Structure formats: structure tokens, C-alpha cells
Amino acid sequence: DIAFKGDRSEFHVSLTAGDSVAGVVSAAPVEVLAVGYGRTFTSPQDTEVQVLMPTISGRVDATETLSFSGVGYYRHLKQRVIDGNLSEAAPCDADNAFLCLDDDPLIDQFGNPIGTPDGAIGSIERINTDADGFGGSLQAVEKSHVFGRPNQFLVGVSYDHGNVSYQTLSEVGTIGERFVVTGTGQIVNEPSDLAPRDLATENEYYGAYFTNTLDVTDELAVTVGGRYNYAKIDLTELTGRPEFAGLNAQTNFERFNPTAGATYKVLPGVTVYGNYSEANRAPTAAELGCAEESNPCFIESFLTDDPPLRQVVTRSVEAGLRGENKAFNGDRFSWSLGYYRSVNTDDILNVASQTFVGRGFFLNAGDTKREGFEAAAGYQTSRFNIYGSYAYLNATFEDSLILPAPNTPGAAECPEGPEEPEEEEEATCNFVSPGDNLPGIPKHRFKAGIAYWLTPDWKIGADLVAASNQVFFGDEANNNPRLGGYARVDLNTSYNVTEHVQLYGLIKNVFDRRYGLYGTFFDTEESEEAAIAAGYGPLADPRSITPSLPFAIYGGVKIKF
């Protein structure tokens, strides 16, 4: 970041650039992790990301009370994913000569039937994403008095534009030891469910917003405001295949979201506050393109011809107290206590497919609620800093729902549907009731830490992070035992070599606690052949979790000038 600063203006030119590769970050069966905590379900699972983002921002004081500010950016993202998986394909008949998906034979890129490889059948998906985006915002702030009282009025506009090129293909492979998938070089071109995708999306987001804060008295400040959002999402299919023609679609969303709030100084150093706000979220291209139960999607082929989703509207209230006390020697004690409640209307969920293993689709799932409170306190002196915080969050469904649950233990038989094939096994569903907890959200979170300066230049510290259990994804009806909670201790230190150079070190998960960050279920029957080929034997436990970071040490140097 390079800044230019004058008496009445300031401008910044900044650049963010990155190049990284991450691997094996998905969930793995608990029985596999019991053999080795670093083992994975299927690999390779590598994601390479390159990003380049220059930004220009500035502020100009036009008068003593009026200022203008703005920001503009360009962002390029290049992502390459190689993802080994189990395959839905199976031998077409008893002679095992060729592969089929259901009754459709697999045809490769040269128009030839794909033969059955030796061993368990897998696939390697290659996903290429190139995204270019640009946009910016411009706003003005006027601080003239109104009715003789201090007042701040802010008004602004924003625009964001994005173009995304998305390509994917599926290669037939074999699954070997430790679920490692080896490709055969045969790219599936038929049937269309597994055929290569080549799509483009164009997204445009417009916004106009304002807020006004008036100090009604020396103790009371009132804020009102709002924001208008307009989103346009275009999908364009580039392969030219007739069966993909329905992908060409344009979807628009718009909404005005109001906000209002107030703060009141009850006592010196103690403030009470309250606020009401609304917000909307337009569905993403991935969600819009994978919203049909009868045509679920692989991650690598998420865009299909689907019915539109409704945008999510969030209505939130929050209220609380916060305070700060300073001693004559510079010691400071700060604290806060807050309550919040948010209700999402037409929330969007991703659920598993009943008919295709490893696929899913998005749907509007009625209202969901997130309600809770947070408490935090901190004490700081010239030699040490100590803090602690606790958050309670009860995230629940607010409507009765029937959601697919093909791999969930204890799920009940689904109601009969008009398109349900008679020869198929009975499908199972989660019968969700109002008050059931949303998956993946712990009710209790606790953080505490201390930092101590051994010398003016050398600091040491420790942090404790803890969370309670959470519902597995796929268990929206809350019928199964939950993914266990955890407590983790981290250590840190830093030393200022000079005014401009700092050495630092971090130790994460000092006691090497083993816990899960995310939990879901998988189909043990469909993975049986692959599990035997991988050297584990049949897997009986359908639970699959993303393991936590183990004991890890980081070190580095920071230079500022």
C-alpha cells in the first residue's frame, strides 16, 4: 500500500497478490481417521488459487463539514481444482466389459465406449475457474449541525461487476490404496450428467445507501438509514449441446433494506444501544444452477437447468450495554453485553440427493432463526492484557420441513411421490420440526487469553478457544449424536528487533487435541468396493468429519516502513 497524504486529502494505491495450493481438506470417515488422523477419503484433492487485486481509494475534504471518499478495484482470480472421488458408474452387465451410468453407457472424448478398469471405479474431476471483477463505491459525508445539534449524514452508491468462466470434465479412474484415485486418461463425454461443462456467468450488483445520525441530546444519538440493492445474474452455456440449452438464463433481484437504531449514555463510560436492520442476499450462480431435486449436481457440474430460487431476506434486532473505564495510570477496563436475533426468510440450504450418490441440490427451506447473546471483558495495563468472551447462539429451523436424508442413520421413510420409481429402495427423509437446530453451529463458544510483556520489546501470550457440540449436516431433524465439542490452547510470542523489524512465533493446538470442525454422512454401501481396494475393508460407520488442525508451529518476520 502506497499512500499520499495532504492537508485536506489522502489517496492510497494498494496491491494484493497471492498464489497458494491447498490439499486434502474435505471430510473423511471416522473409521479412516481412527487408522491415521492425516488420512483422507479420496485423493488427490488439490486446489490452486492465484489472485491479483489492485485497489485505488481516496478521501477529499471539500469543506470543514463535507468530505468525499471512494474506492475502486479490479480483481482477477484463477482457480484450478483436481478432485478424486468415488464414481457413480458401474459395469453395464454381467460381463463387466463396459461402464454405464444407470442404463446409459459411458462414452469417452473420442466417441468410444469406456471399458471397465481393473479395481474399484473412481473418477477425477478437473475444475477450472477464471473470474474477473471490478467495481467501486463513492460516498459523501456532511457533518453540519441540524436544529443546532451535531449531525452526520452519509450517502453513497456502489457497483460491482463480475465475469466467471467455468469449465469442468470428469476422468474415469481406479481407486487404490488409501483411496488414491489414478486416472485412466478417458474423459467422459456421454451421458450428459457427466459430460464436460463450459459456462459463463455475468453478475452485476448496484447499491445506493444512506444513513443519518443525530445527537438528539448529549447522551442520546439516533440513527436511521437504508440501502437499495439490485442484482442481475446471467448464465450462458458455451458447449452448444442441445440438452444444456436451458442453462441460458437471466435472473434479477432487488430490495430496499431499512435500518434504525439508537445509543444512550446511561452513565459516564456506560452506553446502552439498540438497532433494527434488514438485509437481502441474492442466490449465487451456483445455487441458481443447482436447485432441482430431480437433477442434482456434483460440485464440479453445479450449473444445470433449474427453477429459480427466492432471495434470502434477513431481519435482525440487537440491543445491549457496553462500557469502558480508564484509570489515571492508563489502565483500561472494557466490557460489553449484547443480545441479537436474526430471522432469515426463504433461507437457502444444500441437501443430499436421494437418487445420485455424492450429489446435492439447493432449495428454499422456509424461515431459520439465529438468536443469542455475547458477553466480553478485557483489562489492559502497560505490562499485560487479559480478555475473555462467551457467546451463546441458538440457530433453529422455524418451519416444518421434509428434507432428503439418504445417508442419515435413523431417518424415516419419505412420503410417496408421483415420480418415485417402484423398483427403487424406499427413500429416507428428515422430518424437521420448528426448533430443531441448524447443522454446523455450536451453541456455546468461549475465548480467553493473556499477553504479557517480559520487556518493552518481548511479548508472550496464550489463548484458549472452546466450542460445544454441533449437529451433523444431513441430520437436520436432530436424530443422531452430535459432533463433539473441543477446547484448544494456542501460544504466541513476538520480539521487536528494531522499530521496523519484528520476529514472531505461533504454536497452534499445543496439546494436539483431535476434534472435528465439520460433520456429515456418506453412503457406506456405495463405498464398500472402494474401501476394500483402499485397504480398509468395509466401512460400517457413516459419519464423516473434517479433522482439526493438529499441533503446528509457525514463525516469521514482519517488516514495516
Coordinates of C-alpha atoms in Angstrom, one line a residue:
D1 CA 0.0 0.0 0.0
I2 CA 1.3 3.4 -1.0
A3 CA -0.3 6.5 0.5
F4 CA -0.2 10.2 -0.5
K5 CA -1.5 12.5 2.2
G6 CA -2.1 16.2 2.2
D7 CA -3.8 18.7 4.5
R8 CA -7.3 18.0 3.1
S9 CA -6.9 14.8 1.1
E10 CA -5.5 11.3 1.3
F11 CA -5.1 8.7 -1.5
H12 CA -4.0 5.1 -1.5
V13 CA -2.8 2.7 -4.2
S14 CA -2.6 -0.9 -3.0
L15 CA -2.0 -4.3 -4.4
T16 CA -3.0 -7.7 -3.1
A17 CA -1.5 -10.8 -4.8
G18 CA -1.4 -14.4 -3.8
D19 CA -0.5 -17.9 -5.1
S20 CA -1.4 -20.9 -3.0
V21 CA -2.1 -24.6 -3.2
A22 CA -4.2 -26.4 -0.6
G23 CA -4.8 -30.1 -0.5
V24 CA -6.9 -32.8 1.3
V25 CA -9.3 -30.6 3.2
S26 CA -12.5 -32.5 2.9
A27 CA -14.3 -34.7 5.4
A28 CA -13.1 -38.3 6.0
P29 CA -14.9 -41.3 7.5
V30 CA -14.3 -41.6 11.3
E31 CA -13.1 -45.2 10.8
V32 CA -10.4 -44.0 8.3
L33 CA -9.3 -41.2 10.7
A34 CA -9.1 -43.8 13.5
V35 CA -6.4 -45.6 11.5
G36 CA -4.4 -42.4 10.8
Y37 CA -5.5 -38.8 11.6
G38 CA -3.9 -37.5 8.5
R39 CA -5.7 -39.9 6.1
T40 CA -8.3 -38.8 3.6
F41 CA -11.4 -40.3 2.0
T42 CA -10.3 -39.8 -1.6
S43 CA -7.4 -38.0 -3.2
P44 CA -6.0 -36.1 -5.0
Q45 CA -7.9 -33.1 -3.6
D46 CA -5.8 -30.1 -4.6
T47 CA -6.9 -26.6 -5.2
E48 CA -4.5 -24.0 -6.7
V49 CA -5.6 -20.3 -6.3
Q50 CA -4.0 -17.3 -7.8
V51 CA -5.4 -13.8 -7.2
L52 CA -4.4 -10.3 -8.3
M53 CA -6.2 -7.3 -6.9
P54 CA -5.1 -3.6 -7.3
T55 CA -7.2 -1.0 -5.4
I56 CA -7.3 2.8 -5.5
S57 CA -9.0 4.7 -2.7
G58 CA -9.1 8.3 -1.6
R59 CA -10.7 10.9 0.6
V60 CA -11.1 14.7 0.0
D61 CA -12.3 17.3 2.5
A62 CA -14.3 19.7 0.3
T63 CA -15.2 22.0 3.2
E64 CA -14.9 22.0 7.0
T65 CA -18.0 19.7 7.2
L66 CA -18.3 18.0 3.8
S67 CA -16.0 15.1 2.7
F68 CA -16.0 12.8 -0.3
S69 CA -14.4 9.3 -0.4
G70 CA -14.3 6.4 -2.8
V71 CA -12.7 3.2 -3.7
G72 CA -12.2 1.3 -7.0
Y73 CA -10.8 -2.2 -7.6
Y74 CA -10.0 -4.8 -10.1
R75 CA -9.8 -8.5 -9.1
H76 CA -8.6 -11.5 -11.1
L77 CA -9.0 -15.0 -9.7
K78 CA -7.6 -18.2 -11.3
Q79 CA -8.6 -21.4 -9.6
R80 CA -7.6 -25.0 -10.6
V81 CA -9.1 -28.0 -8.8
I82 CA -8.2 -31.7 -9.1
D83 CA -10.7 -33.8 -7.1
G84 CA -10.6 -37.5 -6.8
N85 CA -14.0 -39.2 -6.0
L86 CA -15.9 -42.4 -5.9
S87 CA -17.8 -42.9 -9.1
E88 CA -21.4 -43.5 -9.8
A89 CA -20.5 -45.6 -12.9
A90 CA -20.8 -49.4 -12.8
P91 CA -20.4 -52.3 -15.2
C92 CA -23.2 -52.4 -17.7
D93 CA -23.9 -56.1 -17.4
A94 CA -22.6 -59.4 -16.1
D95 CA -19.5 -59.5 -18.4
N96 CA -18.2 -56.3 -16.8
A97 CA -16.8 -55.1 -20.2
F98 CA -18.0 -51.5 -20.2
L99 CA -19.2 -48.9 -17.8
C100 CA -22.7 -47.4 -17.6
L101 CA -24.4 -44.7 -15.6
D102 CA -27.8 -46.3 -14.8
D103 CA -28.7 -47.7 -18.2
D104 CA -26.6 -45.2 -20.3
P105 CA -23.2 -46.4 -21.5
L106 CA -20.2 -44.1 -20.8
I107 CA -18.7 -42.7 -24.0
D108 CA -15.2 -41.1 -24.0
Q109 CA -13.9 -38.0 -25.7
F110 CA -13.2 -40.0 -28.9
G111 CA -16.8 -41.4 -29.1
N112 CA -15.8 -44.9 -27.9
P113 CA -17.4 -46.9 -25.0
I114 CA -15.4 -46.7 -21.8
G115 CA -14.2 -50.1 -20.6
T116 CA -14.3 -51.2 -17.0
P117 CA -10.9 -50.5 -15.4
D118 CA -9.3 -53.1 -13.1
G119 CA -10.2 -52.5 -9.4
A120 CA -12.7 -50.1 -7.8
I121 CA -14.1 -47.5 -10.0
G122 CA -13.3 -43.8 -9.3
S123 CA -13.2 -40.5 -11.0
I124 CA -11.0 -37.5 -11.2
E125 CA -12.8 -34.1 -11.7
R126 CA -10.9 -31.2 -13.1
I127 CA -12.5 -27.8 -12.4
N128 CA -11.1 -24.6 -13.9
T129 CA -12.5 -21.2 -12.8
D130 CA -11.3 -17.8 -14.1
A131 CA -13.0 -14.8 -12.7
D132 CA -12.5 -11.1 -13.4
G133 CA -14.3 -8.5 -11.4
F134 CA -14.2 -4.8 -10.9
G135 CA -16.3 -2.2 -9.1
G136 CA -16.2 0.6 -6.6
S137 CA -18.1 2.9 -4.4
L138 CA -18.4 6.7 -3.9
Q139 CA -19.9 8.3 -0.8
A140 CA -20.2 11.8 0.8
V141 CA -20.4 12.7 4.4
E142 CA -21.9 16.0 5.7
K143 CA -21.4 16.9 9.4
S144 CA -23.3 20.2 9.5
H145 CA -25.5 20.8 12.6
V146 CA -29.2 20.2 12.3
F147 CA -31.6 22.1 14.7
G148 CA -28.4 23.2 16.5
R149 CA -27.3 19.7 17.3
P150 CA -24.4 17.6 15.9
N151 CA -25.5 15.5 12.9
Q152 CA -23.8 13.3 10.3
F153 CA -25.4 12.4 7.0
L154 CA -23.8 9.8 4.7
V155 CA -25.0 8.9 1.2
G156 CA -23.3 6.6 -1.3
V157 CA -23.6 4.4 -4.3
S158 CA -21.8 1.2 -5.3
Y159 CA -21.3 -1.0 -8.3
D160 CA -19.7 -4.5 -8.7
H161 CA -19.4 -6.5 -11.9
G162 CA -18.1 -10.0 -12.3
N163 CA -17.4 -12.4 -15.2
V164 CA -16.7 -16.0 -14.4
S165 CA -15.6 -18.7 -16.9
Y166 CA -16.3 -22.2 -15.5
Q167 CA -15.1 -25.4 -17.1
T168 CA -15.1 -29.0 -15.8
L169 CA -14.6 -32.5 -17.0
S170 CA -14.6 -36.0 -15.4
E171 CA -12.0 -38.6 -16.0
V172 CA -12.6 -42.3 -15.2
G173 CA -10.1 -43.7 -12.7
T174 CA -9.3 -46.6 -10.3
I175 CA -9.2 -46.4 -6.6
G176 CA -6.2 -47.9 -4.9
E177 CA -4.5 -47.9 -1.5
R178 CA -5.7 -45.2 0.9
F179 CA -8.4 -44.1 -1.5
V180 CA -5.9 -42.7 -4.0
V181 CA -7.6 -42.3 -7.4
T182 CA -5.5 -42.9 -10.5
G183 CA -6.8 -41.6 -13.8
T184 CA -7.1 -43.7 -17.0
G185 CA -7.0 -40.8 -19.4
Q186 CA -10.6 -41.4 -20.6
I187 CA -12.7 -38.3 -20.3
V188 CA -16.5 -38.9 -20.0
N189 CA -18.4 -37.2 -22.8
E190 CA -21.7 -39.1 -22.5
P191 CA -24.1 -39.3 -20.8
S192 CA -24.8 -35.6 -20.3
D193 CA -24.9 -36.0 -16.5
L194 CA -21.1 -36.5 -16.6
A195 CA -20.3 -34.6 -19.7
P196 CA -17.9 -31.6 -19.7
R197 CA -19.3 -28.2 -18.8
D198 CA -18.3 -24.9 -20.2
L199 CA -20.3 -22.0 -18.8
A200 CA -20.0 -18.2 -18.3
T201 CA -21.7 -16.1 -15.7
E202 CA -22.0 -12.4 -15.6
N203 CA -23.0 -10.7 -12.3
E204 CA -23.9 -7.1 -11.7
Y205 CA -24.7 -5.6 -8.3
Y206 CA -25.9 -2.0 -7.9
G207 CA -26.4 -0.3 -4.5
A208 CA -27.5 3.1 -3.2
Y209 CA -27.5 3.8 0.6
F210 CA -27.7 6.5 3.2
T211 CA -27.5 6.9 7.0
N212 CA -28.2 9.8 9.3
T213 CA -27.1 10.1 12.9
L214 CA -28.4 12.9 15.0
D215 CA -27.2 13.7 18.5
V216 CA -30.7 14.5 20.0
T217 CA -29.0 15.3 23.3
D218 CA -25.5 15.0 24.7
E219 CA -26.5 11.4 25.8
L220 CA -28.8 10.2 23.0
A221 CA -27.9 9.6 19.4
V222 CA -30.4 8.3 16.8
T223 CA -29.6 6.7 13.5
V224 CA -31.8 5.9 10.5
G225 CA -30.8 4.7 7.1
G226 CA -31.4 2.3 4.3
R227 CA -29.9 0.6 1.3
Y228 CA -31.4 -0.4 -2.1
N229 CA -29.8 -3.4 -3.8
Y230 CA -30.3 -4.6 -7.3
A231 CA -28.6 -7.8 -8.6
K232 CA -28.6 -9.3 -12.1
I233 CA -27.2 -12.8 -12.7
D234 CA -26.8 -14.1 -16.3
L235 CA -25.9 -17.7 -17.1
T236 CA -24.6 -18.6 -20.6
E237 CA -23.9 -22.2 -21.8
L238 CA -20.9 -22.5 -24.2
T239 CA -20.7 -26.1 -25.2
G240 CA -23.6 -25.9 -27.7
R241 CA -25.1 -29.2 -26.6
P242 CA -28.9 -29.1 -27.0
E243 CA -29.6 -30.7 -23.6
F244 CA -27.8 -27.8 -21.9
A245 CA -29.7 -25.1 -23.7
G246 CA -31.9 -24.4 -20.7
L247 CA -28.9 -23.1 -18.8
N248 CA -29.1 -19.8 -20.7
A249 CA -31.0 -17.7 -18.2
Q250 CA -31.2 -14.2 -16.6
T251 CA -32.3 -13.6 -13.0
N252 CA -32.9 -10.3 -11.3
F253 CA -33.3 -9.5 -7.6
E254 CA -34.0 -6.2 -5.9
R255 CA -34.9 -4.9 -2.4
F256 CA -34.8 -1.9 -0.2
N257 CA -33.5 -2.6 3.3
P258 CA -34.1 -0.1 6.2
T259 CA -32.2 0.3 9.4
A260 CA -32.8 2.3 12.6
G261 CA -31.1 2.4 15.9
A262 CA -30.1 4.5 18.9
T263 CA -27.4 4.8 21.6
Y264 CA -27.8 6.3 25.0
K265 CA -25.1 7.2 27.6
V266 CA -26.6 5.9 30.8
L267 CA -23.6 6.8 33.0
P268 CA -20.0 8.1 32.2
G269 CA -18.4 5.2 30.4
V270 CA -21.6 3.1 30.1
T271 CA -23.7 3.1 26.9
V272 CA -26.9 1.2 26.0
Y273 CA -27.7 0.6 22.4
G274 CA -30.4 -1.0 20.2
N275 CA -30.8 -1.5 16.4
Y276 CA -33.1 -3.0 13.8
S277 CA -32.0 -3.8 10.3
E278 CA -32.9 -5.7 7.2
A279 CA -30.7 -7.3 4.6
N280 CA -31.1 -9.4 1.5
R281 CA -28.9 -11.9 -0.3
A282 CA -29.4 -12.9 -3.9
P283 CA -28.8 -16.5 -4.7
T284 CA -25.4 -17.2 -6.3
A285 CA -25.0 -18.7 -9.7
A286 CA -24.0 -22.0 -8.1
E287 CA -27.3 -22.0 -6.1
L288 CA -29.5 -20.9 -9.0
G289 CA -27.9 -23.5 -11.3
C290 CA -28.4 -26.4 -8.9
A291 CA -31.9 -26.1 -7.5
E292 CA -33.8 -29.1 -8.9
E293 CA -34.3 -32.2 -6.9
S294 CA -34.7 -34.4 -10.0
N295 CA -31.4 -33.1 -11.5
P296 CA -29.0 -32.8 -8.6
C297 CA -25.4 -31.7 -9.1
F298 CA -21.9 -32.7 -8.5
I299 CA -19.8 -29.9 -7.2
E300 CA -17.9 -29.9 -10.5
S301 CA -21.1 -29.6 -12.6
F302 CA -23.2 -27.5 -10.4
L303 CA -24.8 -25.5 -13.2
T304 CA -27.9 -27.2 -14.7
D305 CA -31.3 -26.1 -15.9
D306 CA -33.2 -25.4 -12.7
P307 CA -36.1 -23.5 -11.3
P308 CA -35.2 -20.1 -9.8
L309 CA -34.7 -19.7 -6.1
R310 CA -36.0 -16.8 -4.0
Q311 CA -33.6 -14.4 -2.4
V312 CA -32.9 -14.6 1.3
V313 CA -34.2 -11.7 3.4
T314 CA -32.8 -11.2 6.9
R315 CA -34.5 -9.2 9.7
S316 CA -32.3 -8.5 12.7
V317 CA -32.6 -6.8 16.1
E318 CA -29.8 -6.3 18.6
A319 CA -29.5 -4.5 21.9
G320 CA -27.0 -4.3 24.7
L321 CA -24.7 -2.5 27.0
R322 CA -21.0 -1.6 26.7
G323 CA -18.6 0.3 28.8
E324 CA -15.1 1.4 29.3
N325 CA -13.3 2.7 32.4
K326 CA -9.8 4.3 32.4
A327 CA -7.6 4.7 35.4
F328 CA -5.3 7.7 36.0
N329 CA -2.2 5.4 35.3
G330 CA -3.5 4.4 31.9
D331 CA -5.0 1.0 32.9
R332 CA -8.2 0.3 31.0
F333 CA -11.2 -2.0 31.6
S334 CA -13.7 -2.6 28.9
W335 CA -16.8 -4.8 28.7
S336 CA -19.9 -5.5 26.6
L337 CA -23.1 -7.5 26.9
G338 CA -25.3 -7.8 23.8
Y339 CA -28.4 -9.7 22.6
Y340 CA -29.3 -10.4 19.0
R341 CA -32.0 -12.1 17.0
S342 CA -32.0 -12.7 13.2
V343 CA -34.6 -14.4 11.1
N344 CA -33.8 -15.5 7.6
T345 CA -36.9 -15.7 5.3
D346 CA -36.6 -18.3 2.4
D347 CA -33.2 -19.4 3.7
I348 CA -31.2 -21.5 1.2
L349 CA -30.0 -24.9 2.1
N350 CA -27.9 -27.6 0.3
V351 CA -29.3 -31.1 0.8
A352 CA -28.2 -34.5 -0.5
S353 CA -29.8 -36.3 -3.4
Q354 CA -31.9 -39.4 -2.9
T355 CA -31.1 -40.8 -6.3
F356 CA -27.5 -39.9 -7.1
V357 CA -24.7 -40.7 -4.7
G358 CA -22.5 -37.7 -3.9
R359 CA -24.8 -35.2 -5.4
G360 CA -27.0 -32.5 -3.9
F361 CA -29.1 -29.5 -4.7
F362 CA -30.2 -26.2 -3.2
L363 CA -33.7 -25.2 -2.1
N364 CA -35.5 -22.5 -0.2
A365 CA -36.2 -24.0 3.3
G366 CA -38.6 -21.6 4.9
D367 CA -37.5 -19.4 7.9
T368 CA -34.5 -20.0 10.1
K369 CA -33.6 -18.1 13.3
R370 CA -30.4 -17.3 15.0
E371 CA -30.8 -15.9 18.5
G372 CA -28.3 -15.5 21.3
F373 CA -26.2 -13.1 23.4
E374 CA -22.5 -12.3 23.7
A375 CA -20.5 -11.2 26.8
A376 CA -16.9 -9.9 26.7
A377 CA -14.5 -8.2 29.0
G378 CA -10.9 -7.1 28.9
Y379 CA -8.3 -5.5 31.1
Q380 CA -5.2 -3.8 29.8
T381 CA -2.1 -2.3 31.6
S382 CA 1.3 -1.3 30.4
R383 CA 2.6 -4.8 31.1
F384 CA -0.2 -7.2 30.3
N385 CA -3.5 -7.6 28.5
I386 CA -6.2 -10.2 29.5
Y387 CA -9.5 -10.8 27.8
G388 CA -12.4 -13.3 27.8
S389 CA -15.6 -13.7 25.8
Y390 CA -18.6 -16.0 25.7
A391 CA -21.2 -16.4 23.0
Y392 CA -24.5 -18.3 23.1
L393 CA -26.2 -18.9 19.8
N394 CA -29.4 -21.0 19.3
A395 CA -29.8 -21.5 15.5
T396 CA -33.1 -23.2 14.6
F397 CA -35.5 -24.1 11.9
E398 CA -38.8 -22.2 12.2
D399 CA -40.9 -24.3 9.8
S400 CA -41.8 -27.9 9.4
L401 CA -39.9 -29.4 6.6
I402 CA -39.3 -32.7 4.9
L403 CA -35.7 -32.9 3.6
P404 CA -33.9 -35.8 1.8
A405 CA -31.7 -37.8 4.1
P406 CA -30.3 -40.7 2.0
N407 CA -27.3 -41.5 4.3
T408 CA -28.6 -40.4 7.7
P409 CA -28.9 -43.1 10.4
G410 CA -32.4 -43.2 11.8
A411 CA -34.1 -41.2 9.0
A412 CA -37.7 -42.1 8.4
E413 CA -39.3 -43.3 5.2
C414 CA -40.2 -40.4 2.9
P415 CA -43.8 -39.7 1.8
E416 CA -44.6 -41.3 -1.5
G417 CA -44.2 -39.0 -4.6
P418 CA -45.7 -39.3 -8.0
E419 CA -42.3 -39.8 -9.7
E420 CA -40.9 -42.3 -7.2
P421 CA -39.7 -45.4 -9.1
E422 CA -41.3 -48.6 -7.8
E423 CA -38.2 -50.6 -8.1
E424 CA -36.0 -48.3 -6.1
E425 CA -35.4 -48.7 -2.4
E426 CA -37.5 -46.7 -0.1
A427 CA -36.1 -43.1 0.2
T428 CA -35.5 -41.8 3.7
C429 CA -36.1 -38.2 4.9
N430 CA -35.6 -35.9 7.8
F431 CA -38.9 -34.6 9.2
V432 CA -37.8 -31.3 10.6
S433 CA -39.8 -29.6 13.3
P434 CA -39.7 -25.9 14.4
G435 CA -37.0 -25.6 17.0
D436 CA -34.7 -28.2 15.5
N437 CA -31.1 -26.9 15.5
L438 CA -29.3 -26.0 12.2
P439 CA -26.3 -28.2 11.4
G440 CA -22.7 -27.0 11.9
I441 CA -23.4 -24.2 14.5
P442 CA -22.2 -24.8 18.1
K443 CA -24.5 -23.3 20.8
H444 CA -21.6 -22.2 23.1
R445 CA -18.3 -20.6 22.2
F446 CA -15.7 -19.3 24.7
K447 CA -12.4 -17.5 24.2
A448 CA -9.9 -16.2 26.7
G449 CA -6.3 -15.1 26.5
I450 CA -3.5 -13.2 28.1
A451 CA -0.5 -11.3 26.7
Y452 CA 2.5 -10.3 28.9
W453 CA 5.4 -8.1 28.0
L454 CA 8.6 -9.6 29.6
T455 CA 10.4 -6.5 28.3
P456 CA 9.2 -3.5 26.3
D457 CA 10.1 -5.4 23.1
W458 CA 9.4 -9.1 24.0
K459 CA 5.8 -10.3 24.4
I460 CA 4.5 -13.8 25.2
G461 CA 0.8 -14.9 25.2
A462 CA -1.6 -17.7 25.3
D463 CA -5.2 -18.2 24.1
L464 CA -7.9 -20.7 24.9
V465 CA -10.6 -21.4 22.3
A466 CA -13.6 -23.7 23.1
A467 CA -16.8 -24.7 21.5
S468 CA -19.7 -27.0 22.3
N469 CA -21.0 -29.8 20.1
Q470 CA -22.9 -29.3 16.7
V471 CA -25.4 -31.1 14.6
F472 CA -24.1 -33.2 11.6
F473 CA -25.0 -31.9 8.2
G474 CA -27.7 -34.2 6.9
D475 CA -29.2 -34.6 10.4
E476 CA -31.5 -31.5 10.2
A477 CA -34.1 -33.4 12.3
N478 CA -31.5 -33.8 15.1
N479 CA -32.0 -37.5 15.5
N480 CA -28.3 -38.5 15.9
P481 CA -25.5 -37.9 18.4
R482 CA -23.7 -34.6 17.7
L483 CA -20.2 -33.9 16.6
G484 CA -18.3 -33.4 19.8
G485 CA -17.1 -30.0 21.1
Y486 CA -13.5 -29.1 21.7
A487 CA -11.1 -26.9 23.7
R488 CA -7.7 -25.8 22.2
V489 CA -4.8 -23.8 23.6
D490 CA -2.5 -21.7 21.4
L491 CA 0.7 -19.9 22.3
N492 CA 2.3 -16.9 20.7
T493 CA 5.4 -14.6 21.1
S494 CA 6.9 -11.6 19.4
Y495 CA 10.1 -9.7 19.7
N496 CA 10.8 -6.2 18.3
V497 CA 14.4 -6.4 16.9
T498 CA 14.2 -2.7 15.9
E499 CA 11.4 -0.2 15.5
H500 CA 10.7 -1.6 12.0
V501 CA 11.5 -5.3 12.3
Q502 CA 9.6 -7.9 14.4
L503 CA 10.2 -11.6 14.9
Y504 CA 7.1 -13.7 15.8
G505 CA 6.2 -17.3 16.5
L506 CA 2.9 -19.2 16.9
I507 CA 2.1 -22.6 18.3
K508 CA -1.4 -23.8 17.4
N509 CA -3.1 -26.6 19.3
V510 CA -0.4 -27.1 21.8
F511 CA -1.8 -30.3 23.3
D512 CA -2.6 -31.7 19.8
R513 CA -6.3 -32.1 20.5
R514 CA -8.2 -34.3 17.9
Y515 CA -11.6 -33.0 17.1
G516 CA -13.9 -32.3 14.1
L517 CA -14.7 -29.0 12.6
Y518 CA -17.5 -30.3 10.2
G519 CA -19.5 -33.4 10.2
T520 CA -21.7 -35.2 7.6
F521 CA -22.7 -38.7 6.5
F522 CA -21.7 -40.8 3.5
D523 CA -23.1 -44.0 1.8
T524 CA -21.2 -47.0 3.3
E525 CA -22.7 -49.5 0.8
E526 CA -21.7 -47.5 -2.3
S527 CA -18.2 -47.1 -0.9
E528 CA -17.7 -50.7 0.1
E529 CA -15.8 -51.8 -3.0
A530 CA -13.5 -48.7 -2.8
A531 CA -12.9 -49.2 0.9
I532 CA -11.7 -52.7 0.3
A533 CA -9.5 -51.6 -2.5
A534 CA -8.1 -48.9 -0.3
G535 CA -7.1 -51.4 2.3
Y536 CA -9.6 -50.6 5.0
G537 CA -12.3 -53.3 4.4
P538 CA -16.0 -52.4 4.5
L539 CA -16.8 -49.3 6.5
A540 CA -19.8 -49.5 8.8
D541 CA -19.9 -46.0 10.4
P542 CA -21.5 -43.4 8.0
R543 CA -20.1 -40.5 10.0
S544 CA -17.5 -38.4 8.1
I545 CA -15.7 -35.4 9.6
T546 CA -13.2 -32.7 8.7
P547 CA -10.4 -33.1 11.2
S548 CA -8.9 -30.2 13.1
L549 CA -5.5 -28.7 12.6
P550 CA -3.0 -30.8 14.6
F551 CA -0.1 -29.4 16.6
A552 CA 1.6 -26.8 14.4
I553 CA 4.4 -24.2 14.7
Y554 CA 4.7 -21.0 12.6
G555 CA 7.4 -18.4 12.6
G556 CA 8.2 -15.4 10.6
V557 CA 9.3 -11.8 10.4
K558 CA 7.3 -8.6 10.0
I559 CA 8.9 -5.5 8.4
K560 CA 7.2 -2.1 8.4
F561 CA 8.4 1.2 7.0

